[in-house]
Amino acid sequence: MQSTVMKNLQTLHLLPFLALACFFVKISGSISLHPVLTGPVMAYIGSRVDFRCITPDSLLPVTYELMGDGGVLIATVADLQGDQPASFYLKVTATLKGSYHCRATTGGSTGVSNSIKLTVVIPASNTIVTSEPFPPVAYEGSRIVLNCSVTKGSHLSYTWFFNRKEVTSSTSPLFHRTGNKLVMGMVTPEQAGYFSCMAWSTVQDTRRFSSSSEVKVTVKVYVSKPRISFSTSKVGDIHLGNVTCWSIRGSLPVNFSLLLDNKELRSVTATESLAAWFPVHVVPGLDMGVARCRVNTEVQELISEPVPLEVVPVGGDVKVEVEYLYRADSKLAAAILSCRLSRGTFPEVSWLLNNSVLPSEKHVDSHIQAVPSHYTLTDHGQILVLAKFSPEDSGYYRCRARNSYDDSGPWVESAAVLVRVTDRILNSMPEATSPTETPQKVFMNTIEVIAIAFCCFLFLMLVVGVGCVYNMFDQNQAHAHFATSSEQNDTSSTEWDVQNQVHRPTQHPIQTQ
């Protein structure tokens, strides 16, 4: 009996502990788990990533499972202490991309973490530049598109380089970047050069890139209309001619052809300069026909203006014409002397002042010759401009000419013309004191001619107006005189009729209002 009582007392003492144990069991069965998954969202293929899963405030052992898309179990890690994160180390492959979450289990409770989507990035490799058209050669105004191509790579960005300088929107407005393309809508010669590109990607502050080699872009320039010139020289008794064909702009190579009366004589391909020279045989005084230059490229064919292949010897009359130019204050500013030749294809002209030859340099192919600063020669020396005046510049000027290709040939001279330089305005022709002097031509400015014509017109209108007024006044006087005369005649007639006792009707003068 006593033993039974003792057992009951022990049972009563254990009841609180049993109740507490049951309470803990119930609590453990109703715990809500909230695991948290951390890890990268992007990773290079071939690298290693670390996903970590932890259940905050968990004091019991927890089992963690890393789950992939479709609930596929990737790995399992047990945390026996209950307060440590579980780490999942994975090597990144192409199949590893997708969404991941963590499932935590402790006792009879299970919790699911947040989801992380992993993107697998493939670094760029084998980068090259391709072009449209290929090869990258085009004429100005055409369209060229460059492509930065890779054999492998994902999530790429692209950087372009022009002559080893980075192409940006601010520094290179002539280029348009879109994706992996560099577009030149209407190319210009300034866009010709060397281009390269770099394809790159960035993952967690780590950049990997692949650069291409340089590609040369050629922009061809359309050739301009060819020009033609003809010159001649004399070697002994033989006259040699030379026809020069050239263009101002264009891309080499080009083909120049010499046409004589629309028939091709010779052709040459220019590879170093936009010019070609064709020797021809000439005979002074003989018309050999009309020459033209033709230029050909792969897309163009142009022909120059015609030039007659004829060498006319210098001869006939030679005279000097003078034109004076004035400033706004009516002071003499310059005098222009022109040497006019009757004939001559290639004249060499020199000027004389008071029988002294003016210094000059002979440049057959130049339009302006070098002379002292107060002289200027233009039009192959045929025009002499006196820009500055001094007493020494006054005197008798004349010009002479001969064939430029024959230094031993005779000169044909003009008569002397007096050019008098003074501070006074030259309102009339200079007086000539030389018997060989020819009248000088003084050309007036266009504004002066218009002003004089307008003044003459006003004067004519004034004369016509005065005449009209005078005519009207004269008519009024005539009407008044006619009325007075009529009254006197009527009175005389009446008296005469009365004396003769003959009745006549009385006449009344016409009244003017």
Coordinates of C-alpha atoms in Angstrom, one line a residue:
M1 CA 0.0 0.0 0.0
Q2 CA 2.8 2.4 0.9
S3 CA 4.6 1.6 -2.3
T4 CA 1.5 2.4 -4.3
V5 CA 1.3 5.8 -2.6
M6 CA 4.9 6.5 -3.3
K7 CA 4.4 5.8 -7.1
N8 CA 1.5 8.1 -7.2
L9 CA 3.5 10.8 -5.6
Q10 CA 6.3 10.4 -8.1
T11 CA 3.8 10.5 -10.9
L12 CA 2.4 13.8 -9.6
H13 CA 5.9 15.2 -9.4
L14 CA 6.6 14.2 -13.1
L15 CA 3.4 15.7 -14.4
P16 CA 4.8 19.3 -14.8
F17 CA 7.8 18.0 -16.6
L18 CA 5.7 15.9 -18.9
A19 CA 3.4 18.8 -19.6
L20 CA 6.3 21.1 -20.3
A21 CA 7.8 18.5 -22.7
C22 CA 4.5 18.2 -24.5
F23 CA 4.4 22.0 -24.7
F24 CA 7.8 22.1 -26.3
V25 CA 6.9 19.3 -28.7
K26 CA 3.8 21.2 -29.7
I27 CA 5.7 24.4 -30.1
S28 CA 8.4 22.7 -32.2
G29 CA 5.7 21.3 -34.4
S30 CA 4.2 24.7 -35.1
I31 CA 7.4 26.7 -35.8
S32 CA 7.2 28.8 -39.1
L33 CA 10.5 28.8 -41.1
H34 CA 11.4 31.7 -43.3
P35 CA 14.8 30.9 -45.0
V36 CA 16.6 33.6 -47.0
L37 CA 18.6 32.7 -50.1
T38 CA 21.5 35.0 -51.3
G39 CA 23.8 34.6 -54.3
P40 CA 24.8 36.1 -57.7
V41 CA 22.3 37.0 -60.5
M42 CA 25.0 36.9 -63.2
A43 CA 28.1 34.8 -63.6
Y44 CA 30.7 34.0 -66.3
I45 CA 30.5 30.5 -67.7
G46 CA 33.3 28.4 -66.2
S47 CA 33.4 30.3 -62.9
R48 CA 32.2 29.2 -59.5
V49 CA 29.2 30.7 -57.6
D50 CA 28.2 30.5 -54.0
F51 CA 24.5 30.4 -52.9
R52 CA 23.9 30.7 -49.2
C53 CA 20.7 29.8 -47.4
I54 CA 20.0 30.7 -43.7
T55 CA 17.0 30.7 -41.4
P56 CA 17.1 33.6 -39.0
D57 CA 16.5 33.0 -35.3
S58 CA 16.5 29.3 -35.7
L59 CA 17.9 27.4 -32.7
L60 CA 17.2 23.9 -33.9
P61 CA 19.1 21.9 -36.5
V62 CA 17.9 22.7 -40.0
T63 CA 18.3 20.8 -43.2
Y64 CA 18.7 23.0 -46.4
E65 CA 18.0 22.0 -49.9
L66 CA 18.9 24.1 -53.0
M67 CA 16.2 23.6 -55.6
G68 CA 16.3 24.5 -59.3
D69 CA 13.7 25.1 -62.0
G70 CA 10.9 22.6 -61.8
G71 CA 11.8 21.6 -58.2
V72 CA 14.9 19.8 -59.2
L73 CA 17.1 19.1 -56.2
I74 CA 20.6 20.5 -56.7
A75 CA 22.3 19.9 -53.3
T76 CA 21.5 19.4 -49.6
V77 CA 23.3 20.8 -46.6
A78 CA 22.5 20.2 -42.9
D79 CA 23.0 22.8 -40.2
L80 CA 23.3 21.0 -36.9
Q81 CA 23.6 24.2 -34.8
G82 CA 20.7 25.9 -36.4
D83 CA 22.2 29.4 -36.7
Q84 CA 24.8 28.9 -39.5
P85 CA 24.1 29.5 -43.2
A86 CA 24.3 26.7 -45.6
S87 CA 26.6 27.3 -48.6
F88 CA 26.2 25.7 -52.0
Y89 CA 29.2 26.0 -54.3
L90 CA 28.5 25.4 -58.0
K91 CA 30.5 25.5 -61.2
V92 CA 28.8 27.6 -63.8
T93 CA 27.8 25.9 -67.0
A94 CA 25.5 26.8 -69.8
T95 CA 22.8 24.6 -68.2
L96 CA 23.0 26.3 -64.8
K97 CA 21.1 29.3 -65.9
G98 CA 17.6 29.6 -64.3
S99 CA 15.8 30.3 -61.0
Y100 CA 16.9 28.9 -57.7
H101 CA 15.3 28.8 -54.2
C102 CA 16.1 27.2 -50.9
R103 CA 13.9 24.8 -48.8
A104 CA 14.6 24.6 -45.1
T105 CA 13.3 21.7 -42.9
T106 CA 13.4 21.3 -39.1
G107 CA 11.3 18.9 -37.1
G108 CA 8.0 18.8 -38.8
S109 CA 8.2 22.3 -40.3
T110 CA 9.3 23.3 -43.8
G111 CA 9.9 26.8 -45.3
V112 CA 10.7 28.0 -48.8
S113 CA 13.1 31.0 -49.5
N114 CA 13.0 33.7 -52.0
S115 CA 14.0 33.0 -55.7
I116 CA 17.1 34.1 -57.5
K117 CA 17.4 34.0 -61.2
L118 CA 20.9 33.2 -62.4
T119 CA 22.1 34.5 -65.8
V120 CA 25.1 32.8 -67.4
V121 CA 27.3 35.2 -69.3
I122 CA 29.6 34.0 -72.1
P123 CA 32.7 36.3 -72.6
A124 CA 33.4 37.6 -76.1
S125 CA 35.9 35.8 -78.3
N126 CA 37.3 36.0 -81.8
T127 CA 36.1 39.5 -82.5
I128 CA 36.3 40.8 -86.1
V129 CA 35.0 43.8 -88.1
T130 CA 32.9 43.1 -91.1
S131 CA 31.5 45.6 -93.5
E132 CA 28.7 46.3 -95.9
P133 CA 29.8 46.6 -98.6
F134 CA 32.8 44.3 -98.5
P135 CA 35.6 45.3 -98.9
P136 CA 34.8 48.7 -97.2
V137 CA 35.4 50.8 -100.2
A138 CA 32.8 53.4 -101.4
Y139 CA 32.5 56.7 -103.1
E140 CA 31.6 59.8 -101.1
G141 CA 28.0 60.1 -100.3
S142 CA 27.5 56.4 -100.1
R143 CA 26.5 54.3 -97.1
I144 CA 29.0 52.1 -95.1
V145 CA 28.0 49.8 -92.2
L146 CA 30.6 48.2 -90.0
N147 CA 29.7 45.2 -87.8
C148 CA 31.5 44.1 -84.7
S149 CA 31.1 40.3 -84.9
V150 CA 32.1 37.6 -82.4
T151 CA 32.1 33.8 -82.6
K152 CA 31.0 33.5 -79.0
G153 CA 29.6 36.0 -76.5
S154 CA 26.5 37.1 -74.7
H155 CA 25.3 40.3 -72.9
L156 CA 27.9 42.3 -74.8
S157 CA 28.6 46.0 -75.2
Y158 CA 30.6 47.5 -78.0
T159 CA 33.2 50.2 -78.3
W160 CA 34.5 51.5 -81.6
F161 CA 37.8 53.1 -82.5
F162 CA 38.6 55.4 -85.4
N163 CA 42.3 55.8 -86.0
R164 CA 42.8 54.4 -82.5
K165 CA 40.6 57.0 -80.9
E166 CA 37.3 56.0 -79.2
V167 CA 34.2 56.9 -81.2
T168 CA 31.7 58.8 -79.0
S169 CA 28.5 60.7 -79.8
S170 CA 30.1 64.0 -78.8
T171 CA 33.5 63.6 -80.5
S172 CA 32.4 61.9 -83.7
P173 CA 28.9 63.2 -84.8
L174 CA 29.5 61.7 -88.3
F175 CA 29.1 58.1 -86.9
H176 CA 25.9 56.5 -85.7
R177 CA 26.3 53.6 -83.2
T178 CA 23.5 51.1 -82.9
G179 CA 24.0 47.7 -81.3
N180 CA 27.1 46.1 -82.7
K181 CA 27.0 48.3 -85.8
L182 CA 28.7 51.6 -86.7
V183 CA 26.7 53.3 -89.5
M184 CA 28.1 56.0 -91.8
G185 CA 25.0 57.3 -93.7
M186 CA 26.8 59.5 -96.3
V187 CA 30.5 59.0 -96.1
T188 CA 33.0 61.8 -96.6
P189 CA 36.7 61.7 -97.3
E190 CA 37.2 62.7 -93.6
Q191 CA 35.7 59.3 -92.5
A192 CA 38.3 57.3 -94.3
G193 CA 40.8 55.6 -92.0
Y194 CA 41.3 52.6 -89.8
F195 CA 38.5 51.2 -87.7
S196 CA 38.5 48.5 -84.9
C197 CA 36.1 47.5 -82.2
M198 CA 36.0 45.9 -78.8
A199 CA 33.3 43.6 -77.5
W200 CA 33.0 43.4 -73.7
S201 CA 30.8 42.4 -70.8
T202 CA 30.8 43.1 -67.1
V203 CA 29.9 40.8 -64.2
Q204 CA 30.3 42.0 -60.6
D205 CA 32.9 44.7 -61.5
T206 CA 34.8 42.1 -63.6
R207 CA 35.2 43.1 -67.3
R208 CA 36.2 40.7 -70.0
F209 CA 36.7 41.9 -73.5
S210 CA 37.9 40.9 -77.0
S211 CA 39.4 43.3 -79.5
S212 CA 39.4 43.1 -83.3
S213 CA 42.2 44.0 -85.7
E214 CA 42.1 47.2 -87.7
V215 CA 40.1 47.4 -90.9
K216 CA 40.9 50.2 -93.5
V217 CA 37.9 52.1 -94.8
T218 CA 38.5 53.8 -98.2
V219 CA 36.3 56.7 -99.3
K220 CA 36.8 57.5 -103.0
V221 CA 36.3 61.0 -104.3
Y222 CA 34.5 61.6 -107.6
V223 CA 36.8 63.0 -110.2
S224 CA 36.1 66.5 -111.3
K225 CA 35.7 67.6 -114.9
P226 CA 39.1 67.5 -116.6
R227 CA 40.9 70.6 -117.8
I228 CA 43.1 70.9 -120.8
S229 CA 46.0 73.2 -121.7
F230 CA 48.3 73.4 -124.7
S231 CA 51.9 74.6 -124.8
T232 CA 54.7 74.5 -127.3
S233 CA 58.4 74.8 -127.4
K234 CA 61.1 74.9 -130.1
V235 CA 64.1 72.6 -130.2
G236 CA 66.3 73.6 -133.0
D237 CA 64.0 73.8 -136.0
I238 CA 61.5 71.4 -134.6
H239 CA 58.4 72.7 -132.8
L240 CA 57.1 70.4 -130.1
G241 CA 53.7 70.6 -128.5
N242 CA 52.5 69.4 -125.2
V243 CA 48.9 68.8 -124.1
T244 CA 48.3 68.7 -120.4
C245 CA 45.2 67.0 -118.9
W246 CA 44.3 67.3 -115.2
S247 CA 41.5 67.3 -112.7
I248 CA 41.3 69.3 -109.5
R249 CA 39.9 66.5 -107.3
G250 CA 39.4 62.8 -107.5
S251 CA 40.7 59.5 -106.2
L252 CA 43.5 57.6 -108.0
P253 CA 43.9 55.8 -110.2
V254 CA 42.2 57.4 -113.2
N255 CA 42.6 57.1 -116.9
F256 CA 43.3 60.1 -119.1
S257 CA 42.8 60.0 -122.8
L258 CA 43.7 62.6 -125.5
L259 CA 41.0 63.1 -128.1
L260 CA 41.7 64.9 -131.4
D261 CA 38.5 65.7 -133.3
N262 CA 36.7 63.2 -131.1
K263 CA 39.1 60.4 -131.9
E264 CA 41.3 58.9 -129.2
L265 CA 45.0 59.4 -129.9
R266 CA 46.6 58.2 -126.6
S267 CA 45.6 57.0 -123.2
V268 CA 47.5 56.8 -119.9
T269 CA 46.6 55.7 -116.4
A270 CA 47.5 58.2 -113.7
T271 CA 48.5 56.5 -110.4
E272 CA 50.5 59.3 -108.6
S273 CA 48.8 62.5 -109.6
L274 CA 45.6 63.7 -111.3
A275 CA 47.5 64.8 -114.4
A276 CA 48.7 63.4 -117.7
W277 CA 50.9 64.8 -120.4
F278 CA 50.7 64.0 -124.1
P279 CA 53.4 65.2 -126.6
V280 CA 52.2 66.2 -130.0
H281 CA 53.9 67.5 -133.2
V282 CA 52.9 71.0 -134.2
V283 CA 53.5 73.2 -137.2
P284 CA 53.1 77.0 -136.6
G285 CA 50.2 78.4 -138.6
L286 CA 48.7 75.0 -139.2
D287 CA 45.3 74.1 -137.7
M288 CA 45.7 70.5 -136.5
G289 CA 42.2 70.1 -135.1
V290 CA 40.4 70.3 -131.8
A291 CA 41.7 68.5 -128.7
R292 CA 39.8 67.3 -125.7
C293 CA 40.8 65.4 -122.5
R294 CA 38.7 62.5 -121.3
V295 CA 38.9 61.0 -117.8
N296 CA 37.5 57.6 -116.9
T297 CA 37.0 55.9 -113.6
E298 CA 35.0 52.8 -112.7
V299 CA 31.9 54.9 -112.3
Q300 CA 32.6 58.1 -114.3
E301 CA 33.4 59.4 -117.8
L302 CA 34.0 63.1 -118.2
I303 CA 35.3 65.2 -121.1
S304 CA 37.0 68.6 -121.0
E305 CA 36.3 71.8 -123.0
P306 CA 37.8 71.9 -126.5
V307 CA 41.1 73.5 -127.2
P308 CA 42.3 74.2 -130.8
L309 CA 45.7 72.7 -131.6
E310 CA 46.9 75.6 -133.6
V311 CA 50.0 77.7 -133.1
V312 CA 49.4 81.2 -134.5
P313 CA 52.6 83.3 -134.7
V314 CA 52.6 86.7 -133.0
G315 CA 52.1 89.5 -135.5
G316 CA 49.9 92.3 -136.7
D317 CA 49.1 95.4 -134.7
V318 CA 50.1 95.8 -131.1
K319 CA 48.6 98.7 -129.0
V320 CA 48.4 99.8 -125.4
E321 CA 45.0 100.7 -123.8
V322 CA 44.9 102.6 -120.5
E323 CA 42.2 102.6 -117.9
Y324 CA 42.2 104.8 -114.7
L325 CA 40.6 103.7 -111.5
Y326 CA 39.6 106.2 -108.8
R327 CA 38.9 106.0 -105.1
A328 CA 35.7 107.2 -103.4
D329 CA 37.3 110.6 -102.8
S330 CA 37.9 110.9 -106.6
K331 CA 41.7 110.5 -106.3
L332 CA 43.5 108.3 -108.6
A333 CA 43.9 104.8 -107.2
A334 CA 45.4 102.8 -110.0
A335 CA 46.2 102.6 -113.7
I336 CA 45.7 99.5 -115.8
L337 CA 47.6 99.1 -119.0
S338 CA 46.6 96.4 -121.5
C339 CA 48.7 95.1 -124.3
R340 CA 46.3 94.2 -127.2
L341 CA 47.7 91.9 -129.9
S342 CA 46.1 91.3 -133.3
R343 CA 47.2 87.7 -133.3
G344 CA 49.5 85.2 -131.5
T345 CA 48.7 82.0 -129.6
F346 CA 51.7 82.0 -127.3
P347 CA 53.0 85.5 -126.9
E348 CA 55.8 86.6 -124.6
V349 CA 55.0 90.2 -123.5
S350 CA 57.4 92.8 -122.0
W351 CA 56.8 96.4 -121.0
L352 CA 59.0 99.4 -121.5
L353 CA 58.9 102.8 -119.7
N354 CA 60.7 105.6 -121.5
N355 CA 62.5 102.9 -123.6
S356 CA 63.7 101.0 -120.5
V357 CA 62.5 97.5 -120.1
L358 CA 60.6 97.0 -116.8
P359 CA 62.0 94.2 -114.7
S360 CA 60.0 90.9 -114.8
E361 CA 60.5 87.2 -114.5
K362 CA 59.4 84.9 -117.3
H363 CA 57.0 82.3 -116.2
V364 CA 55.3 80.6 -119.2
D365 CA 52.8 78.6 -117.2
S366 CA 51.9 81.2 -114.6
H367 CA 49.2 83.9 -114.8
I368 CA 50.9 86.3 -112.4
Q369 CA 54.6 87.3 -112.9
A370 CA 56.8 88.5 -110.1
V371 CA 57.8 92.2 -110.5
P372 CA 58.5 95.1 -108.1
S373 CA 55.8 95.7 -105.5
H374 CA 54.4 98.8 -107.3
Y375 CA 53.8 96.8 -110.5
T376 CA 51.6 93.9 -111.0
L377 CA 51.5 91.7 -114.2
T378 CA 48.6 89.5 -115.0
D379 CA 47.2 87.5 -117.9
H380 CA 50.7 86.2 -118.8
G381 CA 52.1 89.7 -118.7
Q382 CA 49.6 91.3 -121.1
I383 CA 48.1 93.5 -118.3
L384 CA 50.3 95.9 -116.3
V385 CA 48.7 97.4 -113.2
L386 CA 50.3 100.5 -111.6
A387 CA 49.2 100.2 -108.0
K388 CA 51.4 102.9 -106.4
F389 CA 52.4 106.2 -108.0
S390 CA 55.5 108.3 -107.9
P391 CA 56.9 110.9 -110.3
E392 CA 59.1 108.2 -111.7
D393 CA 56.0 106.3 -112.9
S394 CA 55.0 109.0 -115.3
G395 CA 56.2 108.6 -118.8
Y396 CA 55.8 106.8 -122.1
Y397 CA 54.7 103.2 -121.8
R398 CA 54.7 100.7 -124.6
C399 CA 54.6 96.9 -124.9
R400 CA 56.2 94.4 -127.2
A401 CA 55.5 90.8 -127.9
R402 CA 57.1 87.8 -129.6
N403 CA 56.6 84.1 -129.7
S404 CA 57.3 82.6 -126.3
Y405 CA 58.6 79.4 -127.9
D406 CA 61.3 81.3 -129.9
D407 CA 63.7 83.3 -127.8
S408 CA 65.5 84.4 -130.9
G409 CA 62.4 85.7 -132.7
P410 CA 61.8 89.4 -133.4
W411 CA 59.7 91.7 -131.2
V412 CA 56.5 93.4 -132.4
E413 CA 56.2 96.7 -130.6
S414 CA 53.3 99.1 -129.9
A415 CA 53.3 102.8 -130.1
A416 CA 54.2 104.8 -126.9
V417 CA 51.4 106.0 -124.7
L418 CA 51.9 108.8 -122.2
V419 CA 50.8 108.0 -118.6
R420 CA 50.9 111.1 -116.5
V421 CA 50.6 110.5 -112.7
T422 CA 49.6 113.5 -110.7
D423 CA 47.8 114.3 -107.5
R424 CA 45.0 116.0 -109.5
I425 CA 42.0 114.2 -110.8
L426 CA 42.4 113.3 -114.5
N427 CA 39.2 114.7 -116.0
S428 CA 40.5 114.5 -119.6
M429 CA 42.9 112.6 -121.8
P430 CA 46.6 113.2 -121.0
E431 CA 48.3 115.4 -123.5
A432 CA 50.6 113.5 -125.8
T433 CA 53.9 115.1 -126.7
S434 CA 55.2 112.2 -128.7
P435 CA 54.3 111.9 -132.4
T436 CA 53.9 108.1 -131.9
E437 CA 51.6 108.5 -129.0
T438 CA 48.1 107.0 -129.4
P439 CA 44.9 108.4 -127.8
Q440 CA 44.3 107.1 -124.3
K441 CA 41.0 105.6 -123.3
V442 CA 39.6 106.8 -120.0
F443 CA 36.9 104.5 -118.7
M444 CA 34.4 105.9 -116.3
N445 CA 32.9 104.0 -113.5
T446 CA 29.5 102.5 -114.0
I447 CA 28.1 104.6 -111.2
E448 CA 29.3 107.8 -112.8
V449 CA 27.7 106.8 -116.1
I450 CA 24.4 106.0 -114.5
A451 CA 24.5 109.3 -112.5
I452 CA 25.2 111.3 -115.7
A453 CA 22.4 109.5 -117.6
F454 CA 20.0 110.1 -114.8
C455 CA 20.9 113.8 -114.6
C456 CA 20.4 114.1 -118.4
F457 CA 17.0 112.4 -118.1
L458 CA 15.9 114.9 -115.4
F459 CA 17.1 117.8 -117.4
L460 CA 15.2 116.6 -120.4
M461 CA 12.0 116.1 -118.4
L462 CA 12.5 119.6 -117.0
V463 CA 12.8 121.1 -120.5
V464 CA 9.7 119.2 -121.6
G465 CA 7.7 120.3 -118.6
V466 CA 8.7 124.0 -119.1
G467 CA 7.7 123.7 -122.7
C468 CA 4.3 122.3 -121.8
V469 CA 3.7 125.0 -119.3
Y470 CA 4.8 127.7 -121.7
N471 CA 2.5 126.2 -124.4
M472 CA -0.5 126.2 -122.1
F473 CA 0.2 129.9 -121.1
D474 CA 0.5 130.9 -124.7
Q475 CA -2.8 129.3 -125.6
N476 CA -4.6 131.2 -122.8
Q477 CA -3.0 134.5 -124.0
A478 CA -4.2 133.7 -127.5
H479 CA -7.8 133.0 -126.4
A480 CA -7.8 136.4 -124.5
H481 CA -6.4 138.3 -127.5
F482 CA -9.0 136.6 -129.8
A483 CA -11.9 137.7 -127.5
T484 CA -10.7 141.3 -127.4
S485 CA -10.2 141.5 -131.2
S486 CA -13.7 140.1 -131.7
E487 CA -15.3 142.8 -129.6
Q488 CA -13.5 145.6 -131.5
N489 CA -14.4 144.1 -134.8
D490 CA -18.1 143.8 -133.8
T491 CA -18.2 147.5 -132.8
S492 CA -16.5 148.7 -136.0
S493 CA -18.9 146.6 -138.1
T494 CA -22.0 148.0 -136.3
E495 CA -20.8 151.5 -136.8
W496 CA -20.1 150.8 -140.4
D497 CA -23.5 149.2 -140.9
V498 CA -25.3 152.1 -139.2
Q499 CA -23.6 154.5 -141.5
N500 CA -24.6 152.5 -144.5
Q501 CA -28.1 151.9 -142.9
V502 CA -27.8 148.2 -143.5
H503 CA -29.2 145.9 -140.8
R504 CA -26.9 143.0 -139.7
P505 CA -27.3 140.7 -136.7
T506 CA -25.0 141.6 -133.7
Q507 CA -22.1 139.1 -133.1
H508 CA -21.2 138.3 -129.5
P509 CA -17.7 137.1 -128.5
I510 CA -17.2 133.6 -127.1
Q511 CA -16.9 133.7 -123.3
T512 CA -14.3 131.4 -121.8
Q513 CA -14.8 130.1 -118.3

